[in-house]
PDB file of C-alpha atoms in Angstrom:
ATOM      1  CA  MET A 327       1.421 -16.738  41.277  1.00  0.00           C
ATOM      2  CA  PRO A 328       4.773 -15.571  40.678  1.00  0.00           C
ATOM      3  CA  MET A 329       7.445 -18.484  40.812  1.00  0.00           C
ATOM      4  CA  SER A 330       9.633 -18.549  43.675  1.00  0.00           C
ATOM      5  CA  ARG A 331      13.387 -18.378  43.067  1.00  0.00           C
ATOM      6  CA  ALA A 332      13.541 -22.016  43.935  1.00  0.00           C
ATOM      7  CA  ASP A 333      11.373 -23.062  41.075  1.00  0.00           C
ATOM      8  CA  ALA A 334      13.064 -21.223  38.494  1.00  0.00           C
ATOM      9  CA  ALA A 335      14.827 -18.229  37.330  1.00  0.00           C
ATOM     10  CA  LYS A 336      12.186 -15.731  35.954  1.00  0.00           C
ATOM     11  CA  ARG A 337      12.772 -14.773  32.414  1.00  0.00           C
ATOM     12  CA  VAL A 338      12.693 -11.047  31.655  1.00  0.00           C
ATOM     13  CA  ALA A 339      12.690  -9.395  28.401  1.00  0.00           C
ATOM     14  CA  ILE A 340      13.972  -5.834  27.916  1.00  0.00           C
ATOM     15  CA  VAL A 341      13.106  -3.696  24.998  1.00  0.00           C
ATOM     16  CA  GLY A 342      15.689  -1.083  24.884  1.00  0.00           C
ATOM     17  CA  ALA A 343      19.387  -1.331  25.423  1.00  0.00           C
ATOM     18  CA  GLY A 344      20.322   2.160  26.408  1.00  0.00           C
ATOM     19  CA  ILE A 345      21.321   3.089  29.653  1.00  0.00           C
ATOM     20  CA  SER A 346      17.986   2.760  31.261  1.00  0.00           C
ATOM     21  CA  GLY A 347      17.623  -0.791  29.891  1.00  0.00           C
ATOM     22  CA  LEU A 348      20.972  -1.864  30.782  1.00  0.00           C
ATOM     23  CA  SER A 349      21.139  -0.448  34.385  1.00  0.00           C
ATOM     24  CA  CYS A 350      17.476  -2.548  34.871  1.00  0.00           C
ATOM     25  CA  ALA A 351      18.877  -5.639  33.354  1.00  0.00           C
ATOM     26  CA  ALA A 352      22.287  -5.447  35.418  1.00  0.00           C
ATOM     27  CA  GLU A 353      20.432  -5.498  38.585  1.00  0.00           C
ATOM     28  CA  LEU A 354      17.828  -8.152  37.764  1.00  0.00           C
ATOM     29  CA  GLN A 355      20.717 -10.367  36.529  1.00  0.00           C
ATOM     30  CA  ALA A 356      22.744  -9.752  39.578  1.00  0.00           C
ATOM     31  CA  ALA A 357      19.530 -11.005  41.464  1.00  0.00           C
ATOM     32  CA  GLY A 358      19.590 -14.184  39.439  1.00  0.00           C
ATOM     33  CA  TYR A 359      16.939 -13.392  36.933  1.00  0.00           C
ATOM     34  CA  ASP A 360      17.421 -14.457  33.345  1.00  0.00           C
ATOM     35  CA  VAL A 361      17.556 -11.650  31.470  1.00  0.00           C
ATOM     36  CA  THR A 362      17.507 -10.867  27.614  1.00  0.00           C
ATOM     37  CA  LEU A 363      17.512  -7.465  25.766  1.00  0.00           C
ATOM     38  CA  PHE A 364      16.457  -6.399  22.452  1.00  0.00           C
ATOM     39  CA  ASP A 365      17.367  -3.214  20.725  1.00  0.00           C
ATOM     40  CA  LYS A 366      16.796  -2.042  17.265  1.00  0.00           C
ATOM     41  CA  GLY A 367      20.238  -0.341  16.883  1.00  0.00           C
ATOM     42  CA  ARG A 368      23.472  -2.107  15.186  1.00  0.00           C
ATOM     43  CA  GLY A 369      25.236  -1.547  18.456  1.00  0.00           C
ATOM     44  CA  PRO A 370      25.519   0.252  21.746  1.00  0.00           C
ATOM     45  CA  GLY A 371      24.580   3.749  21.767  1.00  0.00           C
ATOM     46  CA  GLY A 372      21.376   5.188  21.487  1.00  0.00           C
ATOM     47  CA  ARG A 373      21.097   8.711  22.484  1.00  0.00           C
ATOM     48  CA  MET A 374      24.686   8.385  23.793  1.00  0.00           C
ATOM     49  CA  SER A 375      25.768   7.225  20.221  1.00  0.00           C
ATOM     50  CA  SER A 376      29.060   8.222  18.656  1.00  0.00           C
ATOM     51  CA  ARG A 377      29.356   8.304  14.759  1.00  0.00           C
ATOM     52  CA  ARG A 378      32.127   7.189  12.500  1.00  0.00           C
ATOM     53  CA  PHE A 379      32.316   9.105   9.054  1.00  0.00           C
ATOM     54  CA  SER A 380      34.736   9.179   6.205  1.00  0.00           C
ATOM     55  CA  THR A 381      37.079  12.080   5.340  1.00  0.00           C
ATOM     56  CA  PRO A 382      39.755  12.688   2.923  1.00  0.00           C
ATOM     57  CA  LEU A 383      42.184  12.410   5.834  1.00  0.00           C
ATOM     58  CA  GLY A 384      40.916   9.216   7.098  1.00  0.00           C
ATOM     59  CA  GLU A 385      38.031   8.109   9.475  1.00  0.00           C
ATOM     60  CA  ALA A 386      36.685  10.334  11.976  1.00  0.00           C
ATOM     61  CA  ILE A 387      34.513   9.985  15.161  1.00  0.00           C
ATOM     62  CA  ALA A 388      32.645  12.122  17.078  1.00  0.00           C
ATOM     63  CA  ASP A 389      29.908  12.095  19.731  1.00  0.00           C
ATOM     64  CA  HIS A 390      26.672  12.533  18.012  1.00  0.00           C
ATOM     65  CA  GLY A 391      24.142  12.480  20.938  1.00  0.00           C
ATOM     66  CA  ALA A 392      24.671  13.448  24.489  1.00  0.00           C
ATOM     67  CA  GLN A 393      27.874  15.366  25.130  1.00  0.00           C
ATOM     68  CA  TYR A 394      28.352  14.859  28.787  1.00  0.00           C
ATOM     69  CA  PHE A 395      26.739  13.927  31.829  1.00  0.00           C
ATOM     70  CA  THR A 396      26.693  14.801  35.311  1.00  0.00           C
ATOM     71  CA  ALA A 397      26.511  12.700  38.731  1.00  0.00           C
ATOM     72  CA  ARG A 398      24.614  13.962  41.580  1.00  0.00           C
ATOM     73  CA  ASP A 399      22.694  10.959  43.179  1.00  0.00           C
ATOM     74  CA  PRO A 400      24.870   8.868  45.501  1.00  0.00           C
ATOM     75  CA  ALA A 401      24.342   5.605  43.991  1.00  0.00           C
ATOM     76  CA  PHE A 402      25.430   7.042  40.527  1.00  0.00           C
ATOM     77  CA  VAL A 403      28.077   8.731  41.781  1.00  0.00           C
ATOM     78  CA  ALA A 404      29.470   5.516  43.166  1.00  0.00           C
ATOM     79  CA  GLN A 405      28.880   3.824  39.835  1.00  0.00           C
ATOM     80  CA  VAL A 406      30.720   6.639  38.104  1.00  0.00           C
ATOM     81  CA  GLN A 407      33.622   6.156  40.109  1.00  0.00           C
ATOM     82  CA  GLU A 408      33.689   2.630  39.216  1.00  0.00           C
ATOM     83  CA  TRP A 409      33.640   3.635  35.440  1.00  0.00           C
ATOM     84  CA  GLU A 410      36.533   5.841  36.139  1.00  0.00           C
ATOM     85  CA  SER A 411      38.211   3.233  38.000  1.00  0.00           C
ATOM     86  CA  ALA A 412      38.006   0.972  34.814  1.00  0.00           C
ATOM     87  CA  GLY A 413      39.189   3.916  32.361  1.00  0.00           C
ATOM     88  CA  ILE A 414      35.832   4.333  30.349  1.00  0.00           C
ATOM     89  CA  VAL A 415      35.019   7.846  31.681  1.00  0.00           C
ATOM     90  CA  ALA A 416      36.909  10.962  32.667  1.00  0.00           C
ATOM     91  CA  PRO A 417      36.222  14.388  34.048  1.00  0.00           C
ATOM     92  CA  TRP A 418      35.628  17.358  31.704  1.00  0.00           C
ATOM     93  CA  PRO A 419      36.720  20.387  33.811  1.00  0.00           C
ATOM     94  CA  ASP A 420      36.893  22.796  30.920  1.00  0.00           C
ATOM     95  CA  ILE A 421      33.048  22.723  31.221  1.00  0.00           C
ATOM     96  CA  SER A 422      32.422  22.189  34.918  1.00  0.00           C
ATOM     97  CA  GLU A 423      33.867  20.348  38.031  1.00  0.00           C
ATOM     98  CA  ASP A 424      30.915  18.013  37.835  1.00  0.00           C
ATOM     99  CA  VAL A 425      31.054  16.988  34.036  1.00  0.00           C
ATOM    100  CA  TRP A 426      32.004  13.600  32.864  1.00  0.00           C
ATOM    101  CA  VAL A 427      32.461  12.090  29.356  1.00  0.00           C
ATOM    102  CA  GLY A 428      32.839   8.757  28.359  1.00  0.00           C
ATOM    103  CA  VAL A 429      36.344   7.564  27.153  1.00  0.00           C
ATOM    104  CA  PRO A 430      37.294   7.393  24.092  1.00  0.00           C
ATOM    105  CA  THR A 431      33.766   8.153  23.308  1.00  0.00           C
ATOM    106  CA  MET A 432      30.632   8.657  25.125  1.00  0.00           C
ATOM    107  CA  ASN A 433      28.893   5.180  23.919  1.00  0.00           C
ATOM    108  CA  GLN A 434      31.835   3.415  25.785  1.00  0.00           C
ATOM    109  CA  ILE A 435      29.744   3.527  28.743  1.00  0.00           C
ATOM    110  CA  VAL A 436      26.790   1.553  27.329  1.00  0.00           C
ATOM    111  CA  ARG A 437      29.233  -0.895  25.325  1.00  0.00           C
ATOM    112  CA  HIS A 438      30.749  -1.632  28.710  1.00  0.00           C
ATOM    113  CA  MET A 439      27.582  -2.142  30.561  1.00  0.00           C
ATOM    114  CA  ALA A 440      26.501  -4.344  27.773  1.00  0.00           C
ATOM    115  CA  THR A 441      29.361  -6.572  28.096  1.00  0.00           C
ATOM    116  CA  THR A 442      27.829  -8.886  30.807  1.00  0.00           C
ATOM    117  CA  LEU A 443      24.404  -8.985  29.358  1.00  0.00           C
ATOM    118  CA  ASN A 444      22.636 -10.863  26.743  1.00  0.00           C
ATOM    119  CA  VAL A 445      21.781  -8.209  24.237  1.00  0.00           C
ATOM    120  CA  HIS A 446      20.330  -8.841  20.748  1.00  0.00           C
ATOM    121  CA  TRP A 447      20.953  -6.079  18.223  1.00  0.00           C
ATOM    122  CA  ASN A 448      19.371  -5.232  15.403  1.00  0.00           C
ATOM    123  CA  VAL A 449      15.937  -6.450  16.651  1.00  0.00           C
ATOM    124  CA  ARG A 450      12.873  -4.083  16.487  1.00  0.00           C
ATOM    125  CA  ILE A 451      10.331  -5.141  18.754  1.00  0.00           C
ATOM    126  CA  THR A 452       6.857  -4.071  17.705  1.00  0.00           C
ATOM    127  CA  THR A 453       4.290  -6.191  19.343  1.00  0.00           C
ATOM    128  CA  ALA A 454       4.096  -7.920  22.618  1.00  0.00           C
ATOM    129  CA  SER A 455       1.469 -10.563  23.425  1.00  0.00           C
ATOM    130  CA  GLN A 456       0.510 -12.210  26.579  1.00  0.00           C
ATOM    131  CA  THR A 457      -0.510 -15.660  27.137  1.00  0.00           C
ATOM    132  CA  HIS A 458      -0.859 -18.329  29.970  1.00  0.00           C
ATOM    133  CA  ASN A 459       3.019 -19.053  29.234  1.00  0.00           C
ATOM    134  CA  GLY A 460       4.112 -15.407  29.309  1.00  0.00           C
ATOM    135  CA  TRP A 461       5.084 -12.840  27.080  1.00  0.00           C
ATOM    136  CA  THR A 462       5.689 -13.363  23.311  1.00  0.00           C
ATOM    137  CA  LEU A 463       7.590 -10.441  21.315  1.00  0.00           C
ATOM    138  CA  SER A 464       7.714 -10.271  17.470  1.00  0.00           C
ATOM    139  CA  GLY A 465       9.026  -7.420  15.217  1.00  0.00           C
ATOM    140  CA  GLU A 466       9.487  -6.447  11.701  1.00  0.00           C
ATOM    141  CA  ASP A 467       9.028  -9.957   9.886  1.00  0.00           C
ATOM    142  CA  GLN A 468      10.677 -11.886  12.880  1.00  0.00           C
ATOM    143  CA  GLN A 469       9.339 -13.724  16.002  1.00  0.00           C
ATOM    144  CA  VAL A 470      11.433 -13.658  19.021  1.00  0.00           C
ATOM    145  CA  ASP A 471      11.837 -17.343  20.353  1.00  0.00           C
ATOM    146  CA  GLY A 472      10.281 -18.181  23.852  1.00  0.00           C
ATOM    147  CA  HIS A 473       8.260 -16.771  26.649  1.00  0.00           C
ATOM    148  CA  PHE A 474       8.918 -14.375  29.336  1.00  0.00           C
ATOM    149  CA  ASP A 475       7.682 -13.678  32.613  1.00  0.00           C
ATOM    150  CA  ILE A 476       8.284 -10.145  32.763  1.00  0.00           C
ATOM    151  CA  LEU A 477       8.477  -7.611  30.209  1.00  0.00           C
ATOM    152  CA  VAL A 478      10.444  -4.228  30.358  1.00  0.00           C
ATOM    153  CA  LEU A 479      10.124  -1.229  27.849  1.00  0.00           C
ATOM    154  CA  ALA A 480      12.832   0.859  28.358  1.00  0.00           C
ATOM    155  CA  ILE A 481      12.233   3.083  25.002  1.00  0.00           C
ATOM    156  CA  PRO A 482      11.165   6.570  24.428  1.00  0.00           C
ATOM    157  CA  SER A 483       7.428   7.255  25.565  1.00  0.00           C
ATOM    158  CA  GLU A 484       6.155   7.919  21.782  1.00  0.00           C
ATOM    159  CA  GLN A 485       7.609   4.437  20.849  1.00  0.00           C
ATOM    160  CA  ALA A 486       6.303   2.632  24.188  1.00  0.00           C
ATOM    161  CA  VAL A 487       2.743   3.948  24.121  1.00  0.00           C
ATOM    162  CA  THR A 488       1.730   1.552  21.131  1.00  0.00           C
ATOM    163  CA  ILE A 489       2.567  -1.754  23.257  1.00  0.00           C
ATOM    164  CA  LEU A 490       1.391   0.062  26.464  1.00  0.00           C
ATOM    165  CA  ALA A 491      -2.215   0.745  25.154  1.00  0.00           C
ATOM    166  CA  GLN A 492      -2.879  -2.803  24.339  1.00  0.00           C
ATOM    167  CA  HIS A 493      -2.200  -4.020  28.018  1.00  0.00           C
ATOM    168  CA  ASP A 494      -2.277  -1.165  30.677  1.00  0.00           C
ATOM    169  CA  PHE A 495      -4.162   2.057  29.752  1.00  0.00           C
ATOM    170  CA  GLY A 496      -3.029   3.954  32.788  1.00  0.00           C
ATOM    171  CA  MET A 497       0.674   3.353  31.839  1.00  0.00           C
ATOM    172  CA  ALA A 498      -0.208   4.067  28.139  1.00  0.00           C
ATOM    173  CA  ARG A 499      -1.837   7.423  29.456  1.00  0.00           C
ATOM    174  CA  GLU A 500       1.288   8.269  31.355  1.00  0.00           C
ATOM    175  CA  ALA A 501       3.600   7.714  28.344  1.00  0.00           C
ATOM    176  CA  MET A 502       1.374  10.000  26.442  1.00  0.00           C
ATOM    177  CA  LEU A 503       1.727  12.822  28.924  1.00  0.00           C
ATOM    178  CA  ALA A 504       5.630  12.793  28.471  1.00  0.00           C
ATOM    179  CA  ARG A 505       7.143  15.116  25.769  1.00  0.00           C
ATOM    180  CA  PHE A 506      10.394  15.092  24.184  1.00  0.00           C
ATOM    181  CA  GLN A 507      12.223  18.000  22.764  1.00  0.00           C
ATOM    182  CA  PRO A 508      13.946  17.293  19.176  1.00  0.00           C
ATOM    183  CA  CYS A 509      17.569  18.254  18.351  1.00  0.00           C
ATOM    184  CA  TRP A 510      19.274  18.529  14.889  1.00  0.00           C
ATOM    185  CA  THR A 511      23.021  17.674  15.252  1.00  0.00           C
ATOM    186  CA  ALA A 512      25.798  17.890  12.685  1.00  0.00           C
ATOM    187  CA  ILE A 513      29.397  16.954  13.195  1.00  0.00           C
ATOM    188  CA  PHE A 514      32.051  19.166  10.814  1.00  0.00           C
ATOM    189  CA  ALA A 515      35.514  17.970  10.307  1.00  0.00           C
ATOM    190  CA  PHE A 516      38.301  20.281   9.131  1.00  0.00           C
ATOM    191  CA  ASP A 517      41.715  19.757   7.783  1.00  0.00           C
ATOM    192  CA  ALA A 518      43.177  22.316  10.220  1.00  0.00           C
ATOM    193  CA  PRO A 519      42.204  23.609  13.513  1.00  0.00           C
ATOM    194  CA  LEU A 520      39.888  26.638  13.433  1.00  0.00           C
ATOM    195  CA  PRO A 521      41.518  29.693  14.660  1.00  0.00           C
ATOM    196  CA  THR A 522      39.743  30.354  17.850  1.00  0.00           C
ATOM    197  CA  ASP A 523      40.552  29.821  21.573  1.00  0.00           C
ATOM    198  CA  ALA A 524      36.861  28.841  22.047  1.00  0.00           C
ATOM    199  CA  SER A 525      36.319  25.274  23.036  1.00  0.00           C
ATOM    200  CA  HIS A 526      32.283  25.269  23.056  1.00  0.00           C
ATOM    201  CA  LEU A 527      29.313  27.633  22.684  1.00  0.00           C
ATOM    202  CA  ARG A 528      26.058  27.169  24.417  1.00  0.00           C
ATOM    203  CA  ASP A 529      22.413  28.799  24.701  1.00  0.00           C
ATOM    204  CA  GLY A 530      22.466  30.821  21.349  1.00  0.00           C
ATOM    205  CA  ASP A 531      19.329  30.970  19.330  1.00  0.00           C
ATOM    206  CA  VAL A 532      20.300  28.529  16.815  1.00  0.00           C
ATOM    207  CA  ILE A 533      23.178  26.716  18.617  1.00  0.00           C
ATOM    208  CA  GLY A 534      22.089  24.995  21.977  1.00  0.00           C
ATOM    209  CA  TRP A 535      25.668  23.557  22.058  1.00  0.00           C
ATOM    210  CA  ALA A 536      28.698  23.312  20.017  1.00  0.00           C
ATOM    211  CA  SER A 537      32.112  22.023  21.064  1.00  0.00           C
ATOM    212  CA  ARG A 538      35.737  21.161  19.710  1.00  0.00           C
ATOM    213  CA  GLU A 539      35.526  17.233  20.168  1.00  0.00           C
ATOM    214  CA  THR A 540      39.426  17.338  20.614  1.00  0.00           C
ATOM    215  CA  ASN A 541      38.989  19.512  23.629  1.00  0.00           C
ATOM    216  CA  LYS A 542      37.311  16.459  25.478  1.00  0.00           C
ATOM    217  CA  PRO A 543      39.377  13.876  27.527  1.00  0.00           C
ATOM    218  CA  GLY A 544      40.690  10.985  25.336  1.00  0.00           C
ATOM    219  CA  ARG A 545      40.123  12.517  22.068  1.00  0.00           C
ATOM    220  CA  THR A 546      42.740  13.062  19.498  1.00  0.00           C
ATOM    221  CA  GLY A 547      42.911  13.354  15.531  1.00  0.00           C
ATOM    222  CA  LEU A 548      41.195  15.661  12.983  1.00  0.00           C
ATOM    223  CA  GLU A 549      39.670  18.908  14.115  1.00  0.00           C
ATOM    224  CA  ARG A 550      36.003  18.115  14.388  1.00  0.00           C
ATOM    225  CA  TRP A 551      33.095  20.168  16.086  1.00  0.00           C
ATOM    226  CA  VAL A 552      29.893  19.108  17.036  1.00  0.00           C
ATOM    227  CA  VAL A 553      26.962  21.422  16.682  1.00  0.00           C
ATOM    228  CA  GLN A 554      23.603  20.843  18.299  1.00  0.00           C
ATOM    229  CA  ALA A 555      20.834  23.219  17.315  1.00  0.00           C
ATOM    230  CA  SER A 556      18.779  24.655  20.208  1.00  0.00           C
ATOM    231  CA  ALA A 557      15.472  22.897  20.886  1.00  0.00           C
ATOM    232  CA  SER A 558      13.280  25.626  19.563  1.00  0.00           C
ATOM    233  CA  TRP A 559      15.198  26.064  16.172  1.00  0.00           C
ATOM    234  CA  SER A 560      15.042  22.004  15.968  1.00  0.00           C
ATOM    235  CA  ALA A 561      11.329  22.055  16.405  1.00  0.00           C
ATOM    236  CA  ASP A 562      10.777  24.846  13.699  1.00  0.00           C
ATOM    237  CA  CYS A 563      13.358  23.192  11.150  1.00  0.00           C
ATOM    238  CA  LEU A 564      12.335  19.183  11.973  1.00  0.00           C
ATOM    239  CA  GLU A 565      11.243  18.454   8.404  1.00  0.00           C
ATOM    240  CA  GLU A 566      13.923  20.684   6.676  1.00  0.00           C
ATOM    241  CA  PRO A 567      16.398  18.736   4.355  1.00  0.00           C
ATOM    242  CA  ALA A 568      19.559  17.602   6.231  1.00  0.00           C
ATOM    243  CA  ASP A 569      21.961  19.375   3.978  1.00  0.00           C
ATOM    244  CA  GLU A 570      19.997  22.603   4.442  1.00  0.00           C
ATOM    245  CA  VAL A 571      20.287  22.213   8.217  1.00  0.00           C
ATOM    246  CA  ALA A 572      23.887  21.498   8.239  1.00  0.00           C
ATOM    247  CA  GLU A 573      24.482  24.740   6.114  1.00  0.00           C
ATOM    248  CA  ALA A 574      22.450  26.631   8.619  1.00  0.00           C
ATOM    249  CA  LEU A 575      24.279  25.344  11.587  1.00  0.00           C
ATOM    250  CA  LEU A 576      27.680  25.883   9.857  1.00  0.00           C
ATOM    251  CA  THR A 577      26.895  29.315   9.172  1.00  0.00           C
ATOM    252  CA  ALA A 578      25.811  29.652  12.735  1.00  0.00           C
ATOM    253  CA  LEU A 579      29.099  28.340  14.109  1.00  0.00           C
ATOM    254  CA  ALA A 580      31.072  30.721  12.175  1.00  0.00           C
ATOM    255  CA  LYS A 581      29.058  33.560  13.164  1.00  0.00           C
ATOM    256  CA  GLU A 582      29.466  32.691  16.847  1.00  0.00           C
ATOM    257  CA  LEU A 583      33.057  31.993  16.471  1.00  0.00           C
ATOM    258  CA  ARG A 584      33.748  35.369  14.631  1.00  0.00           C
ATOM    259  CA  LEU A 585      35.172  33.476  11.941  1.00  0.00           C
ATOM    260  CA  PRO A 586      34.792  33.911   8.148  1.00  0.00           C
ATOM    261  CA  PRO A 587      32.733  31.233   6.062  1.00  0.00           C
ATOM    262  CA  LEU A 588      33.942  27.556   7.185  1.00  0.00           C
ATOM    263  CA  GLN A 589      34.889  24.933   4.865  1.00  0.00           C
ATOM    264  CA  PRO A 590      34.699  21.514   6.242  1.00  0.00           C
ATOM    265  CA  ILE A 591      36.262  18.588   4.508  1.00  0.00           C
ATOM    266  CA  ALA A 592      33.490  16.280   5.764  1.00  0.00           C
ATOM    267  CA  GLN A 593      30.240  16.439   7.830  1.00  0.00           C
ATOM    268  CA  SER A 594      27.346  14.235   9.132  1.00  0.00           C
ATOM    269  CA  THR A 595      24.072  15.137  10.123  1.00  0.00           C
ATOM    270  CA  ARG A 596      21.453  13.477  12.443  1.00  0.00           C
ATOM    271  CA  ARG A 597      17.784  14.513  13.513  1.00  0.00           C
ATOM    272  CA  TRP A 598      17.033  13.210  16.968  1.00  0.00           C
ATOM    273  CA  ARG A 599      13.506  13.353  17.355  1.00  0.00           C
ATOM    274  CA  PHE A 600      13.391  12.339  20.862  1.00  0.00           C
ATOM    275  CA  ALA A 601      16.703  14.063  21.993  1.00  0.00           C
ATOM    276  CA  MET A 602      15.705  15.319  25.642  1.00  0.00           C
ATOM    277  CA  SER A 603      12.556  14.652  27.996  1.00  0.00           C
ATOM    278  CA  THR A 604      11.407  16.819  30.472  1.00  0.00           C
ATOM    279  CA  GLY A 605      10.738  13.957  32.872  1.00  0.00           C
ATOM    280  CA  LEU A 606       7.615  13.163  34.553  1.00  0.00           C
ATOM    281  CA  GLY A 607       9.146  12.532  37.996  1.00  0.00           C
ATOM    282  CA  THR A 608       7.829   9.300  38.749  1.00  0.00           C
ATOM    283  CA  GLY A 609      10.864   7.044  38.438  1.00  0.00           C
ATOM    284  CA  SER A 610       9.230   4.157  36.684  1.00  0.00           C
ATOM    285  CA  LEU A 611       5.948   2.218  36.064  1.00  0.00           C
ATOM    286  CA  TRP A 612       5.244  -1.240  37.184  1.00  0.00           C
ATOM    287  CA  ASN A 613       2.106  -3.433  36.765  1.00  0.00           C
ATOM    288  CA  SER A 614       2.967  -6.639  39.143  1.00  0.00           C
ATOM    289  CA  HIS A 615      -0.265  -8.193  37.893  1.00  0.00           C
ATOM    290  CA  ILE A 616       0.816  -8.866  34.379  1.00  0.00           C
ATOM    291  CA  GLY A 617       4.766  -8.500  34.885  1.00  0.00           C
ATOM    292  CA  LEU A 618       4.821  -5.191  32.845  1.00  0.00           C
ATOM    293  CA  GLY A 619       7.325  -2.445  33.581  1.00  0.00           C
ATOM    294  CA  VAL A 620       8.619   0.582  32.057  1.00  0.00           C
ATOM    295  CA  CYS A 621      11.791   2.722  32.812  1.00  0.00           C
ATOM    296  CA  GLY A 622      13.622   5.482  30.936  1.00  0.00           C
ATOM    297  CA  ASP A 623      14.558   9.102  31.619  1.00  0.00           C
ATOM    298  CA  TRP A 624      11.262  10.338  30.324  1.00  0.00           C
ATOM    299  CA  LEU A 625       9.945   9.056  33.495  1.00  0.00           C
ATOM    300  CA  LEU A 626      12.269  10.862  35.802  1.00  0.00           C
ATOM    301  CA  GLY A 627      14.362  13.943  34.152  1.00  0.00           C
ATOM    302  CA  PRO A 628      16.411  15.051  30.994  1.00  0.00           C
ATOM    303  CA  ARG A 629      20.050  13.623  32.191  1.00  0.00           C
ATOM    304  CA  ILE A 630      21.672  10.446  31.575  1.00  0.00           C
ATOM    305  CA  GLU A 631      21.818  10.066  35.350  1.00  0.00           C
ATOM    306  CA  CYS A 632      18.100   9.726  35.362  1.00  0.00           C
ATOM    307  CA  GLY A 633      17.952   7.178  32.646  1.00  0.00           C
ATOM    308  CA  TRP A 634      20.275   5.073  34.878  1.00  0.00           C
ATOM    309  CA  LEU A 635      18.274   5.771  38.006  1.00  0.00           C
ATOM    310  CA  SER A 636      15.016   5.000  36.373  1.00  0.00           C
ATOM    311  CA  GLY A 637      16.288   1.541  35.456  1.00  0.00           C
ATOM    312  CA  ARG A 638      17.412   0.871  39.043  1.00  0.00           C
ATOM    313  CA  HIS A 639      14.068   2.354  40.318  1.00  0.00           C
ATOM    314  CA  LEU A 640      12.133  -0.396  38.118  1.00  0.00           C
ATOM    315  CA  SER A 641      14.585  -3.240  38.982  1.00  0.00           C
ATOM    316  CA  GLY A 642      13.803  -2.329  42.939  1.00  0.00           C
ATOM    317  CA  LYS A 643      10.067  -2.652  42.484  1.00  0.00           C
ATOM    318  CA  ILE A 644      10.479  -5.818  40.752  1.00  0.00           C
ATOM    319  CA  LEU A 645      12.946  -7.302  43.322  1.00  0.00           C
ATOM    320  CA  VAL A 646      10.766  -6.164  46.205  1.00  0.00           C
ATOM    321  CA  GLU A 647       7.763  -8.001  44.941  1.00  0.00           C
ATOM    322  CA  GLU A 648       9.689 -11.062  44.554  1.00  0.00           C
ATOM    323  CA  LEU A 649      10.900 -10.663  48.275  1.00  0.00           C
ATOM    324  CA  VAL A 650       6.947 -10.372  49.271  1.00  0.00           C
ATOM    325  CA  ALA A 651       6.141 -13.160  47.100  1.00  0.00           C
ATOM    326  CA  VAL A 652       8.505 -15.550  48.638  1.00  0.00           C
ATOM    327  CA  ALA A 653       7.666 -14.468  52.165  1.00  0.00           C
ATOM    328  CA  ASP A 654       3.832 -15.320  51.514  1.00  0.00           C
TER     329      ASP A 654
END
């Protein structure tokens, strides 16, 4: 039987400290749960990451993952307004009236969310086992201390399915139905602004999105362009060498901007295998009998907002069950 709040605070382990896992954690912690998050990354970011890299003119930084986000759901709109008051997001009206970015980088949002939570970075969880004492977790050459009453997976479906298949085949089947589109991303730094009035490009055959980083609110420094390949081009070139991909994207950028061949002073390239989900529309998954939940944008839709809402959706299911258990 579930413990009542009077007995003890339930211990919750959340694997994945992206925006979905963090939003779920924040709600559960506010309700009195003892929440611990584990993430394989070195720090906040995930698909909202920003990349630092060296150039001959000093260090540069640019958004390497999600380029912006929108806010439509009333709860998320209220959250964005709080973030704006805290100075960690700003509107980007050059793109659209409802477009926002993190300030000074996109990963500032998840960094801010993680400050009040217990997050362990550089921990790659690969196995979850259940005993009479609850969930135990282990990773690559490491065992996580303690037992947890609830386990939440807030990771891409392809990564979640291995654990889910051991405990809930219905959940595993849902994860297998989810699909992600890949994306090759390159950042190019230049020693002078490119001679163009364009601030961004979108929806080309090769380039799905490209933008001048210094055009975003709160960005200064070197001329930097982030170039993201289209989903179809990324899929076709998924296994190509990174340097060849970067050269192709640089050539495409010059062509789209109608400029001669470009000569960056530095560049950084990243292959996102799980860049954007088409979304299943289910919100979240929850098995109350074994205390296993799943959240993530792949359960709802392909936007940052969807990831945040999915985490809230799952925390709501967990909290409702707790109220029912206490009432019984």
